[in-house]
C-alpha positions as protocol buffer text, in pm:
chain_id: "A"
residue {
  index: 1
  type: UNK
  ca { x: -177 y: -2515 z: 1603 }
}
residue {
  index: 2
  type: UNK
  ca { x: -244 y: -2183 z: 1430 }
}
residue {
  index: 3
  type: UNK
  ca { x: 7 y: -1966 z: 1245 }
}
residue {
  index: 4
  type: UNK
  ca { x: -151 y: -1634 z: 1344 }
}
residue {
  index: 5
  type: UNK
  ca { x: 34 y: -1593 z: 1678 }
}
residue {
  index: 6
  type: UNK
  ca { x: 364 y: -1597 z: 1486 }
}
residue {
  index: 7
  type: UNK
  ca { x: 263 y: -1339 z: 1225 }
}
residue {
  index: 8
  type: UNK
  ca { x: 371 y: -977 z: 1265 }
}
residue {
  index: 9
  type: UNK
  ca { x: 48 y: -780 z: 1235 }
}
residue {
  index: 10
  type: UNK
  ca { x: -20 y: -412 z: 1297 }
}
residue {
  index: 11
  type: UNK
  ca { x: -370 y: -279 z: 1355 }
}
residue {
  index: 12
  type: UNK
  ca { x: -468 y: 50 z: 1199 }
}
residue {
  index: 13
  type: UNK
  ca { x: -339 y: 363 z: 1371 }
}
residue {
  index: 14
  type: UNK
  ca { x: -456 y: 691 z: 1225 }
}
residue {
  index: 15
  type: UNK
  ca { x: -380 y: 694 z: 852 }
}
residue {
  index: 16
  type: UNK
  ca { x: -58 y: 493 z: 878 }
}
residue {
  index: 17
  type: UNK
  ca { x: -174 y: 205 z: 658 }
}
residue {
  index: 18
  type: UNK
  ca { x: 132 y: 235 z: 430 }
}
residue {
  index: 19
  type: UNK
  ca { x: 359 y: 177 z: 729 }
}
residue {
  index: 20
  type: UNK
  ca { x: 142 y: -115 z: 843 }
}
residue {
  index: 21
  type: UNK
  ca { x: 137 y: -269 z: 494 }
}
residue {
  index: 22
  type: UNK
  ca { x: 517 y: -248 z: 460 }
}
residue {
  index: 23
  type: UNK
  ca { x: 585 y: -394 z: 803 }
}
residue {
  index: 24
  type: UNK
  ca { x: 331 y: -672 z: 742 }
}
residue {
  index: 25
  type: UNK
  ca { x: 504 y: -755 z: 415 }
}
residue {
  index: 26
  type: UNK
  ca { x: 852 y: -756 z: 571 }
}
residue {
  index: 27
  type: UNK
  ca { x: 726 y: -912 z: 896 }
}
residue {
  index: 28
  type: UNK
  ca { x: 886 y: -671 z: 1138 }
}
residue {
  index: 29
  type: UNK
  ca { x: 878 y: -314 z: 1266 }
}
residue {
  index: 30
  type: UNK
  ca { x: 1116 y: -197 z: 996 }
}
residue {
  index: 31
  type: UNK
  ca { x: 956 y: 138 z: 911 }
}
residue {
  index: 32
  type: UNK
  ca { x: 797 y: 420 z: 1107 }
}
residue {
  index: 33
  type: UNK
  ca { x: 597 y: 711 z: 971 }
}
residue {
  index: 34
  type: UNK
  ca { x: 905 y: 930 z: 1018 }
}
residue {
  index: 35
  type: UNK
  ca { x: 1115 y: 691 z: 808 }
}
residue {
  index: 36
  type: UNK
  ca { x: 861 y: 699 z: 525 }
}
residue {
  index: 37
  type: UNK
  ca { x: 821 y: 1077 z: 547 }
}
residue {
  index: 38
  type: UNK
  ca { x: 1198 y: 1112 z: 510 }
}
residue {
  index: 39
  type: UNK
  ca { x: 1189 y: 900 z: 196 }
}
residue {
  index: 40
  type: UNK
  ca { x: 893 y: 1101 z: 63 }
}
residue {
  index: 41
  type: UNK
  ca { x: 1071 y: 1429 z: 130 }
}
residue {
  index: 42
  type: UNK
  ca { x: 1382 y: 1315 z: -56 }
}
residue {
  index: 43
  type: UNK
  ca { x: 1171 y: 1200 z: -351 }
}
residue {
  index: 44
  type: UNK
  ca { x: 993 y: 1537 z: -361 }
}
residue {
  index: 45
  type: UNK
  ca { x: 1326 y: 1719 z: -356 }
}
residue {
  index: 46
  type: UNK
  ca { x: 1459 y: 1497 z: -634 }
}
residue {
  index: 47
  type: UNK
  ca { x: 1152 y: 1563 z: -849 }
}
residue {
  index: 48
  type: UNK
  ca { x: 1169 y: 1939 z: -792 }
}
residue {
  index: 49
  type: UNK
  ca { x: 1532 y: 1936 z: -899 }
}
residue {
  index: 50
  type: UNK
  ca { x: 1435 y: 1769 z: -1226 }
}
residue {
  index: 51
  type: UNK
  ca { x: 1116 y: 1952 z: -1329 }
}
residue {
  index: 52
  type: UNK
  ca { x: 1139 y: 2281 z: -1143 }
}
residue {
  index: 53
  type: UNK
  ca { x: 953 y: 2436 z: -854 }
}
residue {
  index: 54
  type: UNK
  ca { x: 587 y: 2444 z: -954 }
}
residue {
  index: 55
  type: UNK
  ca { x: 324 y: 2509 z: -686 }
}
residue {
  index: 56
  type: UNK
  ca { x: 214 y: 2145 z: -687 }
}
residue {
  index: 57
  type: UNK
  ca { x: 567 y: 2018 z: -643 }
}
residue {
  index: 58
  type: UNK
  ca { x: 640 y: 2275 z: -374 }
}
residue {
  index: 59
  type: UNK
  ca { x: 356 y: 2121 z: -175 }
}
residue {
  index: 60
  type: UNK
  ca { x: 493 y: 1771 z: -235 }
}
residue {
  index: 61
  type: UNK
  ca { x: 335 y: 1476 z: -412 }
}
residue {
  index: 62
  type: UNK
  ca { x: 481 y: 1176 z: -234 }
}
residue {
  index: 63
  type: UNK
  ca { x: 360 y: 1228 z: 123 }
}
residue {
  index: 64
  type: UNK
  ca { x: 160 y: 1460 z: 342 }
}
residue {
  index: 65
  type: UNK
  ca { x: 99 y: 1527 z: 710 }
}
residue {
  index: 66
  type: UNK
  ca { x: -207 y: 1300 z: 721 }
}
residue {
  index: 67
  type: UNK
  ca { x: 11 y: 990 z: 683 }
}
residue {
  index: 68
  type: UNK
  ca { x: -41 y: 938 z: 310 }
}
residue {
  index: 69
  type: UNK
  ca { x: 252 y: 795 z: 111 }
}
residue {
  index: 70
  type: UNK
  ca { x: 272 y: 741 z: -264 }
}
residue {
  index: 71
  type: UNK
  ca { x: 356 y: 421 z: -449 }
}
residue {
  index: 72
  type: UNK
  ca { x: 698 y: 576 z: -521 }
}
residue {
  index: 73
  type: UNK
  ca { x: 766 y: 593 z: -146 }
}
residue {
  index: 74
  type: UNK
  ca { x: 661 y: 230 z: -99 }
}
residue {
  index: 75
  type: UNK
  ca { x: 879 y: 115 z: -388 }
}
residue {
  index: 76
  type: UNK
  ca { x: 1178 y: 317 z: -269 }
}
residue {
  index: 77
  type: UNK
  ca { x: 1143 y: 174 z: 81 }
}
residue {
  index: 78
  type: UNK
  ca { x: 1136 y: -182 z: -55 }
}
residue {
  index: 79
  type: UNK
  ca { x: 1441 y: -123 z: -274 }
}
residue {
  index: 80
  type: UNK
  ca { x: 1660 y: -176 z: 35 }
}
residue {
  index: 81
  type: UNK
  ca { x: 1567 y: -545 z: 4 }
}
residue {
  index: 82
  type: UNK
  ca { x: 1582 y: -547 z: -377 }
}
residue {
  index: 83
  type: UNK
  ca { x: 1205 y: -595 z: -384 }
}
residue {
  index: 84
  type: UNK
  ca { x: 997 y: -466 z: -674 }
}
residue {
  index: 85
  type: UNK
  ca { x: 628 y: -385 z: -714 }
}
residue {
  index: 86
  type: UNK
  ca { x: 493 y: -500 z: -1050 }
}
residue {
  index: 87
  type: UNK
  ca { x: 149 y: -373 z: -1163 }
}
residue {
  index: 88
  type: UNK
  ca { x: -99 y: -659 z: -1183 }
}
residue {
  index: 89
  type: UNK
  ca { x: -209 y: -585 z: -1539 }
}
residue {
  index: 90
  type: UNK
  ca { x: 143 y: -549 z: -1678 }
}
residue {
  index: 91
  type: UNK
  ca { x: 306 y: -803 z: -1908 }
}
residue {
  index: 92
  type: UNK
  ca { x: 556 y: -886 z: -1633 }
}
residue {
  index: 93
  type: UNK
  ca { x: 270 y: -999 z: -1410 }
}
residue {
  index: 94
  type: UNK
  ca { x: 121 y: -1244 z: -1662 }
}
residue {
  index: 95
  type: UNK
  ca { x: 239 y: -1544 z: -1460 }
}
residue {
  index: 96
  type: UNK
  ca { x: 81 y: -1399 z: -1146 }
}
residue {
  index: 97
  type: UNK
  ca { x: -253 y: -1363 z: -1321 }
}
residue {
  index: 98
  type: UNK
  ca { x: -239 y: -1728 z: -1429 }
}
residue {
  index: 99
  type: UNK
  ca { x: -112 y: -1868 z: -1098 }
}
residue {
  index: 100
  type: UNK
  ca { x: -142 y: -1605 z: -822 }
}
residue {
  index: 101
  type: UNK
  ca { x: -59 y: -1860 z: -551 }
}
residue {
  index: 102
  type: UNK
  ca { x: 297 y: -1895 z: -686 }
}
residue {
  index: 103
  type: UNK
  ca { x: 392 y: -1538 z: -593 }
}
residue {
  index: 104
  type: UNK
  ca { x: 521 y: -1430 z: -252 }
}
residue {
  index: 105
  type: UNK
  ca { x: 294 y: -1133 z: -181 }
}
residue {
  index: 106
  type: UNK
  ca { x: 71 y: -859 z: -316 }
}
residue {
  index: 107
  type: UNK
  ca { x: 39 y: -495 z: -211 }
}
residue {
  index: 108
  type: UNK
  ca { x: -302 y: -340 z: -273 }
}
residue {
  index: 109
  type: UNK
  ca { x: -401 y: 27 z: -283 }
}
residue {
  index: 110
  type: UNK
  ca { x: -721 y: 231 z: -311 }
}
residue {
  index: 111
  type: UNK
  ca { x: -747 y: 604 z: -248 }
}
residue {
  index: 112
  type: UNK
  ca { x: -524 y: 643 z: 60 }
}
residue {
  index: 113
  type: UNK
  ca { x: -541 y: 287 z: 192 }
}
residue {
  index: 114
  type: UNK
  ca { x: -269 y: 23 z: 156 }
}
residue {
  index: 115
  type: UNK
  ca { x: -275 y: -340 z: 264 }
}
residue {
  index: 116
  type: UNK
  ca { x: -77 y: -660 z: 206 }
}
residue {
  index: 117
  type: UNK
  ca { x: -162 y: -1016 z: 105 }
}
residue {
  index: 118
  type: UNK
  ca { x: 131 y: -1242 z: 195 }
}
residue {
  index: 119
  type: UNK
  ca { x: 226 y: -1607 z: 160 }
}
residue {
  index: 120
  type: UNK
  ca { x: 415 y: -1782 z: 438 }
}
residue {
  index: 121
  type: UNK
  ca { x: 642 y: -2042 z: 274 }
}
residue {
  index: 122
  type: UNK
  ca { x: 373 y: -2276 z: 138 }
}
residue {
  index: 123
  type: UNK
  ca { x: 96 y: -2210 z: -118 }
}
residue {
  index: 124
  type: UNK
  ca { x: -186 y: -2288 z: 126 }
}
residue {
  index: 125
  type: UNK
  ca { x: -71 y: -2031 z: 382 }
}
residue {
  index: 126
  type: UNK
  ca { x: -181 y: -1699 z: 232 }
}
residue {
  index: 127
  type: UNK
  ca { x: -304 y: -1433 z: 474 }
}
residue {
  index: 128
  type: UNK
  ca { x: -486 y: -1105 z: 433 }
}
residue {
  index: 129
  type: UNK
  ca { x: -289 y: -864 z: 655 }
}
residue {
  index: 130
  type: UNK
  ca { x: -517 y: -562 z: 614 }
}
residue {
  index: 131
  type: UNK
  ca { x: -459 y: -337 z: 916 }
}
residue {
  index: 132
  type: UNK
  ca { x: -831 y: -254 z: 938 }
}
residue {
  index: 133
  type: UNK
  ca { x: -894 y: -614 z: 1051 }
}
residue {
  index: 134
  type: UNK
  ca { x: -861 y: -732 z: 1408 }
}
residue {
  index: 135
  type: UNK
  ca { x: -633 y: -1022 z: 1307 }
}
residue {
  index: 136
  type: UNK
  ca { x: -471 y: -1181 z: 1000 }
}
residue {
  index: 137
  type: UNK
  ca { x: -724 y: -1375 z: 792 }
}
residue {
  index: 138
  type: UNK
  ca { x: -637 y: -1697 z: 614 }
}
residue {
  index: 139
  type: UNK
  ca { x: -709 y: -1698 z: 239 }
}
residue {
  index: 140
  type: UNK
  ca { x: -693 y: -2037 z: 70 }
}
residue {
  index: 141
  type: UNK
  ca { x: -498 y: -2075 z: -253 }
}
residue {
  index: 142
  type: UNK
  ca { x: -824 y: -2173 z: -423 }
}
residue {
  index: 143
  type: UNK
  ca { x: -981 y: -1835 z: -355 }
}
residue {
  index: 144
  type: UNK
  ca { x: -675 y: -1610 z: -373 }
}
residue {
  index: 145
  type: UNK
  ca { x: -732 y: -1534 z: -741 }
}
residue {
  index: 146
  type: UNK
  ca { x: -1099 y: -1461 z: -678 }
}
residue {
  index: 147
  type: UNK
  ca { x: -1007 y: -1221 z: -399 }
}
residue {
  index: 148
  type: UNK
  ca { x: -759 y: -1039 z: -622 }
}
residue {
  index: 149
  type: UNK
  ca { x: -1019 y: -1012 z: -899 }
}
residue {
  index: 150
  type: UNK
  ca { x: -1280 y: -885 z: -657 }
}
residue {
  index: 151
  type: UNK
  ca { x: -1067 y: -610 z: -508 }
}
residue {
  index: 152
  type: UNK
  ca { x: -968 y: -498 z: -858 }
}
residue {
  index: 153
  type: UNK
  ca { x: -1336 y: -476 z: -945 }
}
residue {
  index: 154
  type: UNK
  ca { x: -1360 y: -237 z: -650 }
}
residue {
  index: 155
  type: UNK
  ca { x: -1093 y: -22 z: -822 }
}
residue {
  index: 156
  type: UNK
  ca { x: -798 y: -125 z: -609 }
}
residue {
  index: 157
  type: UNK
  ca { x: -455 y: -115 z: -769 }
}
residue {
  index: 158
  type: UNK
  ca { x: -275 y: -446 z: -715 }
}
residue {
  index: 159
  type: UNK
  ca { x: 102 y: -486 z: -725 }
}
residue {
  index: 160
  type: UNK
  ca { x: 289 y: -816 z: -738 }
}
residue {
  index: 161
  type: UNK
  ca { x: 587 y: -825 z: -501 }
}
residue {
  index: 162
  type: UNK
  ca { x: 893 y: -970 z: -672 }
}
residue {
  index: 163
  type: UNK
  ca { x: 1214 y: -1059 z: -491 }
}
residue {
  index: 164
  type: UNK
  ca { x: 1316 y: -1245 z: -176 }
}
residue {
  index: 165
  type: UNK
  ca { x: 1140 y: -1139 z: 143 }
}
residue {
  index: 166
  type: UNK
  ca { x: 1327 y: -1135 z: 475 }
}
residue {
  index: 167
  type: UNK
  ca { x: 1289 y: -1469 z: 653 }
}
residue {
  index: 168
  type: UNK
  ca { x: 1058 y: -1460 z: 952 }
}
residue {
  index: 169
  type: UNK
  ca { x: 941 y: -1696 z: 1224 }
}
residue {
  index: 170
  type: UNK
  ca { x: 604 y: -1754 z: 1058 }
}
residue {
  index: 171
  type: UNK
  ca { x: 780 y: -1861 z: 736 }
}
residue {
  index: 172
  type: UNK
  ca { x: 973 y: -2122 z: 932 }
}
residue {
  index: 173
  type: UNK
  ca { x: 668 y: -2257 z: 1114 }
}
residue {
  index: 174
  type: UNK
  ca { x: 419 y: -2261 z: 825 }
}
residue {
  index: 175
  type: UNK
  ca { x: 557 y: -2576 z: 653 }
}
residue {
  index: 176
  type: UNK
  ca { x: 525 y: -2771 z: 979 }
}
residue {
  index: 177
  type: UNK
  ca { x: 150 y: -2709 z: 1000 }
}
residue {
  index: 178
  type: UNK
  ca { x: -115 y: -2912 z: 815 }
}
residue {
  index: 179
  type: UNK
  ca { x: -288 y: -2777 z: 508 }
}
residue {
  index: 180
  type: UNK
  ca { x: -613 y: -2627 z: 648 }
}
residue {
  index: 181
  type: UNK
  ca { x: -813 y: -2741 z: 345 }
}
residue {
  index: 182
  type: UNK
  ca { x: -710 y: -3106 z: 389 }
}
residue {
  index: 183
  type: UNK
  ca { x: -689 y: -3134 z: 768 }
}
residue {
  index: 184
  type: UNK
  ca { x: -957 y: -3374 z: 900 }
}
residue {
  index: 185
  type: UNK
  ca { x: -1246 y: -3214 z: 1085 }
}
residue {
  index: 186
  type: UNK
  ca { x: -1321 y: -3336 z: 1435 }
}
residue {
  index: 187
  type: UNK
  ca { x: -1657 y: -3511 z: 1436 }
}
residue {
  index: 188
  type: UNK
  ca { x: -1897 y: -3470 z: 1730 }
}
residue {
  index: 189
  type: UNK
  ca { x: -1936 y: -3773 z: 1955 }
}
residue {
  index: 190
  type: UNK
  ca { x: -2282 y: -3927 z: 1936 }
}
residue {
  index: 191
  type: UNK
  ca { x: -2496 y: -3915 z: 2251 }
}
residue {
  index: 192
  type: UNK
  ca { x: -2236 y: -3717 z: 2439 }
}
residue {
  index: 193
  type: UNK
  ca { x: -2504 y: -3506 z: 2598 }
}
residue {
  index: 194
  type: UNK
  ca { x: -2398 y: -3202 z: 2397 }
}
residue {
  index: 195
  type: UNK
  ca { x: -2630 y: -3050 z: 2138 }
}
residue {
  index: 196
  type: UNK
  ca { x: -2504 y: -2972 z: 1786 }
}
residue {
  index: 197
  type: UNK
  ca { x: -2639 y: -2714 z: 1549 }
}
residue {
  index: 198
  type: UNK
  ca { x: -2623 y: -2705 z: 1170 }
}
residue {
  index: 199
  type: UNK
  ca { x: -2467 y: -2360 z: 1216 }
}
residue {
  index: 200
  type: UNK
  ca { x: -2150 y: -2340 z: 1423 }
}
residue {
  index: 201
  type: UNK
  ca { x: -2196 y: -2141 z: 1743 }
}
residue {
  index: 202
  type: UNK
  ca { x: -1897 y: -1922 z: 1664 }
}
residue {
  index: 203
  type: UNK
  ca { x: -2048 y: -1840 z: 1325 }
}
residue {
  index: 204
  type: UNK
  ca { x: -2378 y: -1752 z: 1488 }
}
residue {
  index: 205
  type: UNK
  ca { x: -2194 y: -1512 z: 1715 }
}
residue {
  index: 206
  type: UNK
  ca { x: -2011 y: -1354 z: 1423 }
}
residue {
  index: 207
  type: UNK
  ca { x: -1680 y: -1522 z: 1511 }
}
residue {
  index: 208
  type: UNK
  ca { x: -1519 y: -1730 z: 1237 }
}
residue {
  index: 209
  type: UNK
  ca { x: -1205 y: -1933 z: 1290 }
}
residue {
  index: 210
  type: UNK
  ca { x: -923 y: -1857 z: 1048 }
}
residue {
  index: 211
  type: UNK
  ca { x: -929 y: -2211 z: 915 }
}
residue {
  index: 212
  type: UNK
  ca { x: -1306 y: -2258 z: 873 }
}
residue {
  index: 213
  type: UNK
  ca { x: -1506 y: -2297 z: 554 }
}
residue {
  index: 214
  type: UNK
  ca { x: -1326 y: -2147 z: 254 }
}
residue {
  index: 215
  type: UNK
  ca { x: -1625 y: -1955 z: 125 }
}
residue {
  index: 216
  type: UNK
  ca { x: -1667 y: -1787 z: 463 }
}
residue {
  index: 217
  type: UNK
  ca { x: -1295 y: -1705 z: 461 }
}
residue {
  index: 218
  type: UNK
  ca { x: -1325 y: -1545 z: 119 }
}
residue {
  index: 219
  type: UNK
  ca { x: -1630 y: -1338 z: 208 }
}
residue {
  index: 220
  type: UNK
  ca { x: -1468 y: -1217 z: 527 }
}
residue {
  index: 221
  type: UNK
  ca { x: -1139 y: -1139 z: 355 }
}
residue {
  index: 222
  type: UNK
  ca { x: -1310 y: -940 z: 81 }
}
residue {
  index: 223
  type: UNK
  ca { x: -1523 y: -748 z: 328 }
}
residue {
  index: 224
  type: UNK
  ca { x: -1223 y: -659 z: 541 }
}
residue {
  index: 225
  type: UNK
  ca { x: -1014 y: -563 z: 239 }
}
residue {
  index: 226
  type: UNK
  ca { x: -1271 y: -319 z: 112 }
}
residue {
  index: 227
  type: UNK
  ca { x: -1307 y: -132 z: 440 }
}
residue {
  index: 228
  type: UNK
  ca { x: -1170 y: 228 z: 441 }
}
residue {
  index: 229
  type: UNK
  ca { x: 897 y: -1151 z: 1804 }
}
residue {
  index: 230
  type: UNK
  ca { x: 1185 y: -1270 z: 1710 }
}
residue {
  index: 231
  type: UNK
  ca { x: 1311 y: -1227 z: 1360 }
}
residue {
  index: 232
  type: UNK
  ca { x: 1590 y: -1404 z: 1178 }
}
residue {
  index: 233
  type: UNK
  ca { x: 1683 y: -1072 z: 1016 }
}
residue {
  index: 234
  type: UNK
  ca { x: 1904 y: -834 z: 1213 }
}
residue {
  index: 235
  type: UNK
  ca { x: 1677 y: -531 z: 1265 }
}
residue {
  index: 236
  type: UNK
  ca { x: 1964 y: -299 z: 1356 }
}
residue {
  index: 237
  type: UNK
  ca { x: 2147 y: -397 z: 1039 }
}
residue {
  index: 238
  type: UNK
  ca { x: 1839 y: -328 z: 829 }
}
residue {
  index: 239
  type: UNK
  ca { x: 1799 y: 15 z: 985 }
}
residue {
  index: 240
  type: UNK
  ca { x: 2165 y: 92 z: 914 }
}
residue {
  index: 241
  type: UNK
  ca { x: 2114 y: -6 z: 550 }
}
residue {
  index: 242
  type: UNK
  ca { x: 1806 y: 212 z: 528 }
}
residue {
  index: 243
  type: UNK
  ca { x: 1979 y: 511 z: 685 }
}
residue {
  index: 244
  type: UNK
  ca { x: 2278 y: 466 z: 456 }
}
residue {
  index: 245
  type: UNK
  ca { x: 2046 y: 478 z: 155 }
}
residue {
  index: 246
  type: UNK
  ca { x: 1805 y: 752 z: 258 }
}
residue {
  index: 247
  type: UNK
  ca { x: 2013 y: 956 z: 501 }
}
């Protein structure tokens, strides 16, 4: 049994990666582009009130019509759930650098692209939820730190997500599934009349199962990252909280 069918995942639409990254993190359709634009507009107005009406601020710094949203917009959106984004290289993130698998999620950013790495309940169920991929990609706890180091080498900004994420169906199912790295592999039956290759047929065709060889997982996750249901949380209640905060 695979966890992927239970994961909320949004494929890239236009330049709405910030929306996709937030909804992947929260595991639900909590935010639309309009919601985030409203937050960005209020932040711009707040900043203009503090520093004056320069040309740059008149144009706005926190969002634009292309679908870009700043880190301030992302952080403000997550504040509804008391979630914080901690820069990877900060002193507060020292524990994450030592044991990245112990965190709940990471939000990554380069230029105008955002994506999320998220854990589902257990340390061996990390997934790359980059919206430029066709599906969530499993990242083993062994290679999570290597992936984070690699994307930083490609000049991504990495933020540690601190706080309690909304509970989702995938979080509830993940502990019931075996650890992919320890699950026994099915051996081919000798003389069954079926031929076996040293290279898996799916791999030859460019299709790799989410729970295949860890090195293949890592390579695929890095490559995808660098490219330009029912929920236990009451969605209506969350929207009311958001509207109460942002208007």
